[in-house]
Amino acid sequence: MSLFISLFFLLTPFFVLSTFLALTQEYEPRQRHKLAVEVAIGTMVVGAVIYLLGNHIFALFGINLHSFRMGTGILLMLSAINLVQGGDSGKLKGLDKGSISVVPLSIPITVGPATIGYLLVLSSEAVDTGEMVLTLTAFALAALCVGVMLYAASWIERVLGRSGLTILSKITGLILSALAAQMFMLGFTHFV
């Protein structure tokens, strides 16, 4: 359960929701629903590919896991700071409607550098197939939850309002900062 929660917050769902709403202001509800499904599927596929190729990426580049943990902790902290300070989702307006489900919504907004780093670390720590299946299932459920949030974006916006979404994004940033500090310290402790 804790893995699912970590992965869910790592996907920065409330920032993704705010960005989704900003990018789809002129969309019909049917178009938003279709896009939400595409984002959820795109996020699942991208995350699974990154997770499954993690060990090969480390072997190819000769990267030390503990160094990578420290780097991922720093990236995650930068993402958290951006969320707490109120990252700008409006700068992506004006993109072609047909091109936003995978890029930029799945990558790099939902699965950004910090998420990629975290998945690579989880991949390298997996000891058996059962653990890999559990991690992939938790990631798929987290991506599905983000997809459900996007599917209900109009309703969530009416209930919470823009300021409510902003507050939730900032809370997500605080949770991410704790994950970042933990990851960095774990890498630093093992590195030393």
XYZ file of C-alpha atoms in Angstrom:
192
model
C 0.000 0.000 0.000
C 2.817 2.416 0.838
C 4.398 1.751 -2.582
C 1.112 2.653 -4.291
C 0.792 5.862 -2.255
C 4.407 6.848 -2.999
C 3.929 6.224 -6.717
C 0.602 8.061 -6.753
C 2.105 11.207 -5.239
C 5.211 10.823 -7.383
C 2.961 11.228 -10.437
C 1.988 14.672 -9.018
C -1.731 14.065 -9.649
C -3.001 17.500 -8.645
C -0.438 19.324 -10.763
C -1.327 16.990 -13.651
C -5.012 17.768 -13.069
C -4.375 21.531 -13.068
C -2.336 21.242 -16.264
C -4.972 19.020 -17.865
C -7.679 21.563 -17.075
C -5.567 24.425 -18.445
C -4.805 22.558 -21.677
C -8.354 21.362 -22.276
C -10.407 24.472 -21.505
C -11.970 24.439 -24.982
C -12.553 20.679 -25.108
C -15.968 19.041 -25.070
C -16.537 16.593 -22.163
C -16.275 13.650 -24.579
C -12.860 14.884 -25.794
C -11.648 15.323 -22.208
C -12.763 11.796 -21.291
C -10.995 10.297 -24.309
C -7.830 12.250 -23.506
C -7.944 11.131 -19.844
C -8.017 7.479 -20.929
C -5.123 8.068 -23.353
C -3.044 9.765 -20.645
C -3.647 6.894 -18.194
C -2.680 4.267 -20.782
C 0.326 6.295 -21.965
C 1.531 6.737 -18.387
C 1.194 3.004 -17.663
C 3.092 2.013 -20.809
C 5.892 4.551 -20.351
C 6.316 3.652 -16.667
C 6.366 -0.089 -17.372
C 8.970 0.261 -20.133
C 11.215 2.412 -17.927
C 10.834 0.023 -15.005
C 11.544 -3.089 -17.067
C 14.607 -1.575 -18.747
C 16.047 -0.114 -15.528
C 18.743 -2.712 -14.873
C 19.829 -2.645 -18.510
C 20.190 1.139 -18.385
C 22.378 0.915 -15.274
C 24.516 -1.808 -16.857
C 24.838 0.074 -20.147
C 26.087 3.278 -18.560
C 27.862 1.723 -15.559
C 25.875 3.838 -13.108
C 26.181 3.158 -9.389
C 22.745 2.715 -7.770
C 23.613 4.861 -4.762
C 24.796 7.743 -6.930
C 21.617 7.453 -8.953
C 19.525 7.511 -5.767
C 21.196 10.742 -4.730
C 20.627 12.296 -8.164
C 17.003 11.178 -8.202
C 16.517 12.621 -4.716
C 17.794 15.975 -5.971
C 15.502 15.889 -9.040
C 12.558 14.908 -6.891
C 13.320 17.765 -4.496
C 13.410 20.220 -7.421
C 10.013 18.924 -8.582
C 8.678 19.300 -5.043
C 9.979 22.872 -4.798
C 8.349 23.677 -8.147
C 5.001 22.342 -6.899
C 5.185 24.189 -3.586
C 6.078 27.426 -5.358
C 3.229 26.924 -7.817
C 4.665 25.473 -11.034
C 3.301 27.121 -14.190
C 0.954 24.877 -16.157
C -0.291 27.683 -18.363
C 2.905 27.889 -20.396
C 1.833 24.791 -22.359
C -1.277 26.375 -23.816
C -1.433 26.639 -27.568
C -0.318 23.070 -28.251
C -2.019 21.153 -31.019
C -5.062 19.321 -29.603
C -4.114 16.053 -31.254
C -0.669 15.857 -29.747
C -1.016 16.306 -26.005
C -2.001 12.884 -24.622
C 1.474 11.332 -24.631
C 3.597 14.476 -24.917
C 3.367 16.587 -22.766
C 0.685 15.058 -20.491
C 2.097 11.519 -20.078
C 5.723 12.607 -20.560
C 7.096 14.825 -18.980
C 4.195 16.134 -16.864
C 2.941 12.871 -15.329
C 6.103 10.791 -15.768
C 8.816 13.390 -15.338
C 12.538 13.045 -14.621
C 12.004 12.387 -10.913
C 9.442 9.643 -11.610
C 11.763 8.072 -14.172
C 14.606 8.121 -11.661
C 12.440 6.608 -8.941
C 11.258 3.816 -11.262
C 14.853 3.062 -12.261
C 15.870 2.800 -8.607
C 12.901 0.511 -7.852
C 13.823 -1.602 -10.872
C 17.400 -2.058 -9.739
C 16.282 -2.999 -6.211
C 13.819 -5.685 -7.360
C 14.979 -9.095 -6.147
C 12.497 -11.382 -7.899
C 9.674 -11.516 -10.408
C 7.014 -11.283 -7.698
C 8.407 -7.960 -6.499
C 8.541 -6.668 -10.065
C 4.902 -7.638 -10.659
C 3.894 -5.964 -7.387
C 5.683 -2.726 -8.343
C 4.227 -2.715 -11.862
C 0.751 -3.348 -10.438
C 1.137 -0.506 -7.924
C 2.336 1.813 -10.710
C -0.537 0.792 -12.996
C -3.048 1.455 -10.181
C -1.457 4.850 -9.473
C -1.637 5.753 -13.195
C -5.240 4.508 -13.301
C -6.131 6.737 -10.325
C -4.592 9.721 -12.117
C -6.630 8.775 -15.203
C -9.830 8.621 -13.139
C -9.039 12.057 -11.701
C -8.558 13.429 -15.209
C -11.768 11.743 -16.364
C -13.625 13.545 -13.561
C -11.629 16.775 -14.033
C -14.626 19.027 -14.693
C -16.461 17.759 -11.623
C -13.333 18.034 -9.401
C -12.765 21.584 -10.626
C -16.357 22.540 -9.725
C -16.079 20.975 -6.256
C -12.597 22.176 -5.274
C -12.153 25.255 -7.413
C -8.803 26.452 -8.737
C -7.577 27.487 -5.302
C -8.400 24.042 -3.889
C -6.380 22.396 -6.649
C -3.495 24.768 -5.962
C -3.535 23.851 -2.264
C -3.532 20.126 -3.100
C -0.596 20.637 -5.500
C 1.363 22.305 -2.710
C 0.578 19.449 -0.311
C 1.770 17.010 -2.985
C 4.993 19.031 -3.184
C 5.522 18.681 0.572
C 5.037 14.907 0.399
C 7.432 14.699 -2.553
C 10.050 16.699 -0.645
C 9.942 14.118 2.152
C 10.369 11.292 -0.393
C 13.250 13.210 -1.971
C 15.063 13.719 1.321
C 14.629 10.051 2.217
C 15.932 8.894 -1.175
C 18.923 11.245 -1.081
C 19.895 10.264 2.463
C 19.574 6.555 1.688
C 21.840 6.956 -1.341
C 24.301 9.129 0.586
C 24.466 6.683 3.523
C 25.203 3.728 1.232
C 27.593 5.756 -0.915
C 29.683 6.781 2.095
